[in-house]
């Protein structure tokens, strides 16, 4: 019901599908999901309604395909962010500023469509599985960087997964809909500071090495931002 009827194999077919999806994205963003019909999408795309139905049986299938496209683009973009972090050999705070900034930027791009996809795209098993696989992939990249920095606490992999999921959820909520009197850049700063603190623990607990310097440093004014 929600899946595309078939996957395009030829270049021309792939182009047609992209045109249809872009038309749907523009109409969903401008008019809303309920006010948009498949006939509207066909007219906007400049194709016949039969061409739409050749690939998408209904509007829900269009929405799922858009969610897949959005997810794939986000994963590619964040993968490039981790390449940048690794090449620049960034510390924790600088790395998180790049990462949180990239996630915020993705939310700035067509926010109404982003909200629609989050709220109304059917949670089909294939889409959920792709999301979870993507989260685990990004968490592995983040965990590797945390280990390079000697940060992330005694279980960097778990903490990295919590960070990947948490940053997305926090920005989706508070960035798209900030509290009264708070601008979006303040939200980005708050999320960055929060995860600097959460991920700033050393890989090896101090009690394992017999030292207490880190505990004292953690509670010193401004110490949470030393990376």
PDB file of C-alpha atoms in Angstrom:
ATOM      1  CA  UNK A   1       0.000   0.000   0.000  1.00  0.00           C
ATOM      2  CA  UNK A   2       2.782   2.414   0.946  1.00  0.00           C
ATOM      3  CA  UNK A   3       5.586   1.081  -1.236  1.00  0.00           C
ATOM      4  CA  UNK A   4       6.422   2.310  -4.709  1.00  0.00           C
ATOM      5  CA  UNK A   5       4.990   0.052  -7.412  1.00  0.00           C
ATOM      6  CA  UNK A   6       8.404  -0.456  -8.970  1.00  0.00           C
ATOM      7  CA  UNK A   7      11.909   0.913  -8.846  1.00  0.00           C
ATOM      8  CA  UNK A   8      13.034   2.784 -11.966  1.00  0.00           C
ATOM      9  CA  UNK A   9      16.026   1.189 -13.676  1.00  0.00           C
ATOM     10  CA  UNK A  10      16.665   3.347 -16.724  1.00  0.00           C
ATOM     11  CA  UNK A  11      18.007   6.901 -16.515  1.00  0.00           C
ATOM     12  CA  UNK A  12      14.871   8.323 -18.121  1.00  0.00           C
ATOM     13  CA  UNK A  13      12.623   6.505 -15.644  1.00  0.00           C
ATOM     14  CA  UNK A  14      14.723   7.675 -12.705  1.00  0.00           C
ATOM     15  CA  UNK A  15      14.432  11.230 -13.962  1.00  0.00           C
ATOM     16  CA  UNK A  16      10.650  10.912 -14.218  1.00  0.00           C
ATOM     17  CA  UNK A  17      10.433   9.631 -10.652  1.00  0.00           C
ATOM     18  CA  UNK A  18      12.603  12.499  -9.380  1.00  0.00           C
ATOM     19  CA  UNK A  19      10.399  15.034 -11.187  1.00  0.00           C
ATOM     20  CA  UNK A  20       7.279  13.492  -9.645  1.00  0.00           C
ATOM     21  CA  UNK A  21       8.802  13.452  -6.165  1.00  0.00           C
ATOM     22  CA  UNK A  22       9.987  17.044  -6.412  1.00  0.00           C
ATOM     23  CA  UNK A  23       6.539  18.130  -7.568  1.00  0.00           C
ATOM     24  CA  UNK A  24       4.981  16.297  -4.620  1.00  0.00           C
ATOM     25  CA  UNK A  25       7.475  17.880  -2.210  1.00  0.00           C
ATOM     26  CA  UNK A  26       6.690  21.385  -3.449  1.00  0.00           C
ATOM     27  CA  UNK A  27       2.940  20.869  -3.262  1.00  0.00           C
ATOM     28  CA  UNK A  28       2.989  19.151   0.127  1.00  0.00           C
ATOM     29  CA  UNK A  29       5.123  21.973   1.499  1.00  0.00           C
ATOM     30  CA  UNK A  30       3.017  24.753   0.000  1.00  0.00           C
ATOM     31  CA  UNK A  31      -0.508  23.371   0.303  1.00  0.00           C
ATOM     32  CA  UNK A  32      -0.239  20.584   2.834  1.00  0.00           C
ATOM     33  CA  UNK A  33      -0.689  16.848   2.431  1.00  0.00           C
ATOM     34  CA  UNK A  34      -4.474  16.736   2.695  1.00  0.00           C
ATOM     35  CA  UNK A  35      -5.025  19.520   0.146  1.00  0.00           C
ATOM     36  CA  UNK A  36      -2.788  17.877  -2.462  1.00  0.00           C
ATOM     37  CA  UNK A  37      -4.038  15.157  -4.790  1.00  0.00           C
ATOM     38  CA  UNK A  38      -2.152  12.850  -7.118  1.00  0.00           C
ATOM     39  CA  UNK A  39      -3.730  14.782 -10.001  1.00  0.00           C
ATOM     40  CA  UNK A  40      -2.183  17.975  -8.626  1.00  0.00           C
ATOM     41  CA  UNK A  41       1.186  16.210  -8.467  1.00  0.00           C
ATOM     42  CA  UNK A  42       0.864  14.994 -12.051  1.00  0.00           C
ATOM     43  CA  UNK A  43      -0.021  18.493 -13.281  1.00  0.00           C
ATOM     44  CA  UNK A  44       2.869  20.046 -11.368  1.00  0.00           C
ATOM     45  CA  UNK A  45       5.309  17.454 -12.677  1.00  0.00           C
ATOM     46  CA  UNK A  46       4.047  17.787 -16.248  1.00  0.00           C
ATOM     47  CA  UNK A  47       3.312  14.076 -16.567  1.00  0.00           C
ATOM     48  CA  UNK A  48       0.141  12.037 -16.962  1.00  0.00           C
ATOM     49  CA  UNK A  49      -1.651  10.667 -13.916  1.00  0.00           C
ATOM     50  CA  UNK A  50      -0.865   7.233 -15.353  1.00  0.00           C
ATOM     51  CA  UNK A  51       2.843   8.003 -15.033  1.00  0.00           C
ATOM     52  CA  UNK A  52       2.370   8.830 -11.360  1.00  0.00           C
ATOM     53  CA  UNK A  53       0.433   5.626 -10.718  1.00  0.00           C
ATOM     54  CA  UNK A  54       3.022   3.628 -12.638  1.00  0.00           C
ATOM     55  CA  UNK A  55       5.385   4.251  -9.747  1.00  0.00           C
ATOM     56  CA  UNK A  56       3.247   5.367  -6.792  1.00  0.00           C
ATOM     57  CA  UNK A  57      -0.154   3.827  -5.984  1.00  0.00           C
ATOM     58  CA  UNK A  58      -1.265   6.725  -3.751  1.00  0.00           C
ATOM     59  CA  UNK A  59      -0.190   9.831  -1.844  1.00  0.00           C
ATOM     60  CA  UNK A  60       1.104   7.796   1.090  1.00  0.00           C
ATOM     61  CA  UNK A  61       3.549   6.049  -1.218  1.00  0.00           C
ATOM     62  CA  UNK A  62       4.764   9.456  -2.401  1.00  0.00           C
ATOM     63  CA  UNK A  63       5.243  10.533   1.201  1.00  0.00           C
ATOM     64  CA  UNK A  64       7.206   7.387   2.063  1.00  0.00           C
ATOM     65  CA  UNK A  65       9.417   7.867  -1.006  1.00  0.00           C
ATOM     66  CA  UNK A  66      10.068  11.477  -0.002  1.00  0.00           C
ATOM     67  CA  UNK A  67      10.961  10.355   3.518  1.00  0.00           C
ATOM     68  CA  UNK A  68      13.394   7.811   2.080  1.00  0.00           C
ATOM     69  CA  UNK A  69      14.941  10.467  -0.156  1.00  0.00           C
ATOM     70  CA  UNK A  70      15.256  12.890   2.768  1.00  0.00           C
ATOM     71  CA  UNK A  71      16.819  10.215   4.987  1.00  0.00           C
ATOM     72  CA  UNK A  72      19.337   9.137   2.344  1.00  0.00           C
ATOM     73  CA  UNK A  73      20.392  12.751   1.712  1.00  0.00           C
ATOM     74  CA  UNK A  74      20.778  13.402   5.452  1.00  0.00           C
ATOM     75  CA  UNK A  75      22.913  10.292   5.941  1.00  0.00           C
ATOM     76  CA  UNK A  76      25.170  11.190   3.012  1.00  0.00           C
ATOM     77  CA  UNK A  77      25.561  14.724   4.300  1.00  0.00           C
ATOM     78  CA  UNK A  78      26.400  13.668   7.846  1.00  0.00           C
ATOM     79  CA  UNK A  79      28.835  11.070   6.552  1.00  0.00           C
ATOM     80  CA  UNK A  80      30.686  13.926   4.844  1.00  0.00           C
ATOM     81  CA  UNK A  81      30.627  15.871   8.111  1.00  0.00           C
ATOM     82  CA  UNK A  82      32.455  13.059   9.896  1.00  0.00           C
ATOM     83  CA  UNK A  83      35.019  12.990   7.070  1.00  0.00           C
ATOM     84  CA  UNK A  84      35.579  16.705   7.719  1.00  0.00           C
ATOM     85  CA  UNK A  85      35.909  16.171  11.473  1.00  0.00           C
ATOM     86  CA  UNK A  86      38.428  13.372  10.977  1.00  0.00           C
ATOM     87  CA  UNK A  87      40.532  15.253   8.409  1.00  0.00           C
ATOM     88  CA  UNK A  88      40.679  18.362  10.591  1.00  0.00           C
ATOM     89  CA  UNK A  89      41.487  16.294  13.703  1.00  0.00           C
ATOM     90  CA  UNK A  90      38.951  18.324  15.683  1.00  0.00           C
ATOM     91  CA  UNK A  91      38.501  18.171  19.428  1.00  0.00           C
ATOM     92  CA  UNK A  92      35.190  17.382  21.084  1.00  0.00           C
ATOM     93  CA  UNK A  93      33.649  20.851  21.253  1.00  0.00           C
ATOM     94  CA  UNK A  94      34.704  21.839  17.739  1.00  0.00           C
ATOM     95  CA  UNK A  95      33.499  18.509  16.350  1.00  0.00           C
ATOM     96  CA  UNK A  96      30.121  18.831  18.029  1.00  0.00           C
ATOM     97  CA  UNK A  97      29.709  22.370  16.750  1.00  0.00           C
ATOM     98  CA  UNK A  98      30.224  21.091  13.213  1.00  0.00           C
ATOM     99  CA  UNK A  99      27.911  18.108  13.743  1.00  0.00           C
ATOM    100  CA  UNK A 100      25.089  19.967  15.507  1.00  0.00           C
ATOM    101  CA  UNK A 101      25.378  22.789  12.978  1.00  0.00           C
ATOM    102  CA  UNK A 102      25.000  20.326  10.108  1.00  0.00           C
ATOM    103  CA  UNK A 103      21.884  18.746  11.637  1.00  0.00           C
ATOM    104  CA  UNK A 104      20.406  22.207  12.251  1.00  0.00           C
ATOM    105  CA  UNK A 105      21.142  23.159   8.650  1.00  0.00           C
ATOM    106  CA  UNK A 106      19.223  20.099   7.435  1.00  0.00           C
ATOM    107  CA  UNK A 107      16.232  21.276   9.492  1.00  0.00           C
ATOM    108  CA  UNK A 108      16.482  24.781   8.009  1.00  0.00           C
ATOM    109  CA  UNK A 109      16.083  23.375   4.508  1.00  0.00           C
ATOM    110  CA  UNK A 110      12.337  23.194   3.759  1.00  0.00           C
ATOM    111  CA  UNK A 111      11.228  23.017   7.409  1.00  0.00           C
ATOM    112  CA  UNK A 112       7.528  22.626   6.579  1.00  0.00           C
ATOM    113  CA  UNK A 113       8.270  19.555   4.473  1.00  0.00           C
ATOM    114  CA  UNK A 114      10.598  18.207   7.151  1.00  0.00           C
ATOM    115  CA  UNK A 115       7.821  18.549   9.726  1.00  0.00           C
ATOM    116  CA  UNK A 116       5.307  16.890   7.406  1.00  0.00           C
ATOM    117  CA  UNK A 117       7.575  13.933   6.762  1.00  0.00           C
ATOM    118  CA  UNK A 118       8.189  13.491  10.489  1.00  0.00           C
ATOM    119  CA  UNK A 119       4.532  13.812  11.465  1.00  0.00           C
ATOM    120  CA  UNK A 120       2.694  12.080   8.632  1.00  0.00           C
ATOM    121  CA  UNK A 121       4.964   9.693   6.727  1.00  0.00           C
ATOM    122  CA  UNK A 122       3.763   6.139   7.446  1.00  0.00           C
ATOM    123  CA  UNK A 123       6.210   4.223   9.643  1.00  0.00           C
ATOM    124  CA  UNK A 124       6.610   1.311   7.278  1.00  0.00           C
ATOM    125  CA  UNK A 125       9.062  -1.400   8.412  1.00  0.00           C
ATOM    126  CA  UNK A 126      11.487  -0.771   5.565  1.00  0.00           C
ATOM    127  CA  UNK A 127      11.724   2.941   6.339  1.00  0.00           C
ATOM    128  CA  UNK A 128      12.140   2.340  10.068  1.00  0.00           C
ATOM    129  CA  UNK A 129      14.855  -0.238   9.378  1.00  0.00           C
ATOM    130  CA  UNK A 130      16.729   2.218   7.142  1.00  0.00           C
ATOM    131  CA  UNK A 131      16.486   4.872   9.840  1.00  0.00           C
ATOM    132  CA  UNK A 132      17.841   2.545  12.539  1.00  0.00           C
ATOM    133  CA  UNK A 133      20.643   1.314  10.272  1.00  0.00           C
ATOM    134  CA  UNK A 134      21.533   4.932   9.502  1.00  0.00           C
ATOM    135  CA  UNK A 135      21.584   5.853  13.179  1.00  0.00           C
ATOM    136  CA  UNK A 136      23.868   2.921  13.982  1.00  0.00           C
ATOM    137  CA  UNK A 137      26.195   3.859  11.118  1.00  0.00           C
ATOM    138  CA  UNK A 138      26.474   7.472  12.280  1.00  0.00           C
ATOM    139  CA  UNK A 139      26.905   6.337  15.882  1.00  0.00           C
ATOM    140  CA  UNK A 140      29.821   4.129  14.834  1.00  0.00           C
ATOM    141  CA  UNK A 141      31.450   7.110  13.104  1.00  0.00           C
ATOM    142  CA  UNK A 142      30.929   9.285  16.179  1.00  0.00           C
ATOM    143  CA  UNK A 143      32.214   6.576  18.525  1.00  0.00           C
ATOM    144  CA  UNK A 144      35.391   6.274  16.460  1.00  0.00           C
ATOM    145  CA  UNK A 145      35.970  10.013  16.765  1.00  0.00           C
ATOM    146  CA  UNK A 146      35.270   9.930  20.506  1.00  0.00           C
ATOM    147  CA  UNK A 147      37.823   7.174  20.940  1.00  0.00           C
ATOM    148  CA  UNK A 148      40.347   9.174  18.922  1.00  0.00           C
ATOM    149  CA  UNK A 149      39.770  12.067  21.326  1.00  0.00           C
ATOM    150  CA  UNK A 150      39.878   9.828  24.407  1.00  0.00           C
ATOM    151  CA  UNK A 151      36.311  10.864  25.241  1.00  0.00           C
ATOM    152  CA  UNK A 152      32.844   9.366  25.340  1.00  0.00           C
ATOM    153  CA  UNK A 153      32.921   7.645  28.716  1.00  0.00           C
ATOM    154  CA  UNK A 154      33.545   3.950  29.369  1.00  0.00           C
ATOM    155  CA  UNK A 155      30.950   2.934  26.742  1.00  0.00           C
ATOM    156  CA  UNK A 156      31.553   5.296  23.827  1.00  0.00           C
ATOM    157  CA  UNK A 157      29.426   3.241  21.423  1.00  0.00           C
ATOM    158  CA  UNK A 158      26.260   3.480  23.519  1.00  0.00           C
ATOM    159  CA  UNK A 159      26.832   7.145  24.301  1.00  0.00           C
ATOM    160  CA  UNK A 160      27.443   7.900  20.630  1.00  0.00           C
ATOM    161  CA  UNK A 161      24.136   6.270  19.666  1.00  0.00           C
ATOM    162  CA  UNK A 162      22.327   8.273  22.357  1.00  0.00           C
ATOM    163  CA  UNK A 163      23.959  11.432  21.006  1.00  0.00           C
ATOM    164  CA  UNK A 164      22.978  10.732  17.385  1.00  0.00           C
ATOM    165  CA  UNK A 165      19.372  10.045  18.371  1.00  0.00           C
ATOM    166  CA  UNK A 166      19.244  12.850  20.926  1.00  0.00           C
ATOM    167  CA  UNK A 167      20.671  15.618  18.751  1.00  0.00           C
ATOM    168  CA  UNK A 168      18.174  14.846  15.991  1.00  0.00           C
ATOM    169  CA  UNK A 169      15.206  14.712  18.367  1.00  0.00           C
ATOM    170  CA  UNK A 170      16.192  17.868  20.245  1.00  0.00           C
ATOM    171  CA  UNK A 171      16.750  19.922  17.122  1.00  0.00           C
ATOM    172  CA  UNK A 172      13.598  18.627  15.496  1.00  0.00           C
ATOM    173  CA  UNK A 173      11.591  19.763  18.487  1.00  0.00           C
ATOM    174  CA  UNK A 174      13.268  22.840  19.940  1.00  0.00           C
ATOM    175  CA  UNK A 175      14.921  24.122  16.760  1.00  0.00           C
ATOM    176  CA  UNK A 176      11.813  23.996  14.596  1.00  0.00           C
ATOM    177  CA  UNK A 177       9.666  25.268  17.478  1.00  0.00           C
ATOM    178  CA  UNK A 178      11.899  27.215  19.891  1.00  0.00           C
ATOM    179  CA  UNK A 179      10.509  28.436  23.220  1.00  0.00           C
ATOM    180  CA  UNK A 180       9.116  31.962  23.340  1.00  0.00           C
ATOM    181  CA  UNK A 181      11.890  34.540  23.377  1.00  0.00           C
ATOM    182  CA  UNK A 182      14.583  32.047  22.326  1.00  0.00           C
ATOM    183  CA  UNK A 183      16.059  32.178  18.848  1.00  0.00           C
ATOM    184  CA  UNK A 184      17.160  29.123  16.912  1.00  0.00           C
ATOM    185  CA  UNK A 185      20.876  29.831  17.233  1.00  0.00           C
ATOM    186  CA  UNK A 186      20.476  29.773  21.015  1.00  0.00           C
ATOM    187  CA  UNK A 187      18.920  26.320  20.679  1.00  0.00           C
ATOM    188  CA  UNK A 188      21.880  25.139  18.587  1.00  0.00           C
ATOM    189  CA  UNK A 189      24.271  26.464  21.239  1.00  0.00           C
ATOM    190  CA  UNK A 190      22.330  24.783  24.055  1.00  0.00           C
ATOM    191  CA  UNK A 191      22.316  21.420  22.281  1.00  0.00           C
ATOM    192  CA  UNK A 192      26.042  21.699  21.568  1.00  0.00           C
ATOM    193  CA  UNK A 193      26.886  22.529  25.188  1.00  0.00           C
ATOM    194  CA  UNK A 194      24.634  19.747  26.479  1.00  0.00           C
ATOM    195  CA  UNK A 195      26.385  17.076  24.430  1.00  0.00           C
ATOM    196  CA  UNK A 196      29.847  18.489  25.154  1.00  0.00           C
ATOM    197  CA  UNK A 197      29.098  17.850  28.802  1.00  0.00           C
ATOM    198  CA  UNK A 198      27.515  14.458  28.222  1.00  0.00           C
ATOM    199  CA  UNK A 199      30.337  13.148  26.022  1.00  0.00           C
ATOM    200  CA  UNK A 200      33.227  14.834  27.809  1.00  0.00           C
ATOM    201  CA  UNK A 201      33.960  11.930  30.139  1.00  0.00           C
ATOM    202  CA  UNK A 202      37.285  10.175  29.470  1.00  0.00           C
ATOM    203  CA  UNK A 203      37.236   6.702  27.976  1.00  0.00           C
ATOM    204  CA  UNK A 204      38.873   5.222  31.079  1.00  0.00           C
ATOM    205  CA  UNK A 205      37.263   6.207  34.424  1.00  0.00           C
ATOM    206  CA  UNK A 206      39.690   8.014  36.726  1.00  0.00           C
ATOM    207  CA  UNK A 207      39.214   5.479  39.506  1.00  0.00           C
ATOM    208  CA  UNK A 208      40.719   2.865  37.184  1.00  0.00           C
ATOM    209  CA  UNK A 209      43.969   4.831  37.018  1.00  0.00           C
ATOM    210  CA  UNK A 210      43.885   6.011  40.625  1.00  0.00           C
ATOM    211  CA  UNK A 211      43.632   9.688  39.657  1.00  0.00           C
ATOM    212  CA  UNK A 212      41.155  12.359  40.664  1.00  0.00           C
ATOM    213  CA  UNK A 213      42.297  15.260  38.520  1.00  0.00           C
ATOM    214  CA  UNK A 214      39.492  14.867  35.991  1.00  0.00           C
ATOM    215  CA  UNK A 215      36.771  14.910  38.640  1.00  0.00           C
ATOM    216  CA  UNK A 216      38.187  18.095  40.083  1.00  0.00           C
ATOM    217  CA  UNK A 217      38.547  19.604  36.629  1.00  0.00           C
ATOM    218  CA  UNK A 218      34.946  18.688  35.686  1.00  0.00           C
ATOM    219  CA  UNK A 219      33.551  20.718  38.527  1.00  0.00           C
ATOM    220  CA  UNK A 220      35.771  23.719  38.001  1.00  0.00           C
ATOM    221  CA  UNK A 221      34.061  26.754  36.434  1.00  0.00           C
ATOM    222  CA  UNK A 222      34.076  26.495  32.655  1.00  0.00           C
ATOM    223  CA  UNK A 223      35.718  23.080  32.700  1.00  0.00           C
ATOM    224  CA  UNK A 224      32.935  21.449  30.747  1.00  0.00           C
ATOM    225  CA  UNK A 225      34.109  23.189  27.587  1.00  0.00           C
ATOM    226  CA  UNK A 226      37.722  22.064  27.802  1.00  0.00           C
ATOM    227  CA  UNK A 227      38.254  19.424  25.170  1.00  0.00           C
TER     228      UNK A 227
END
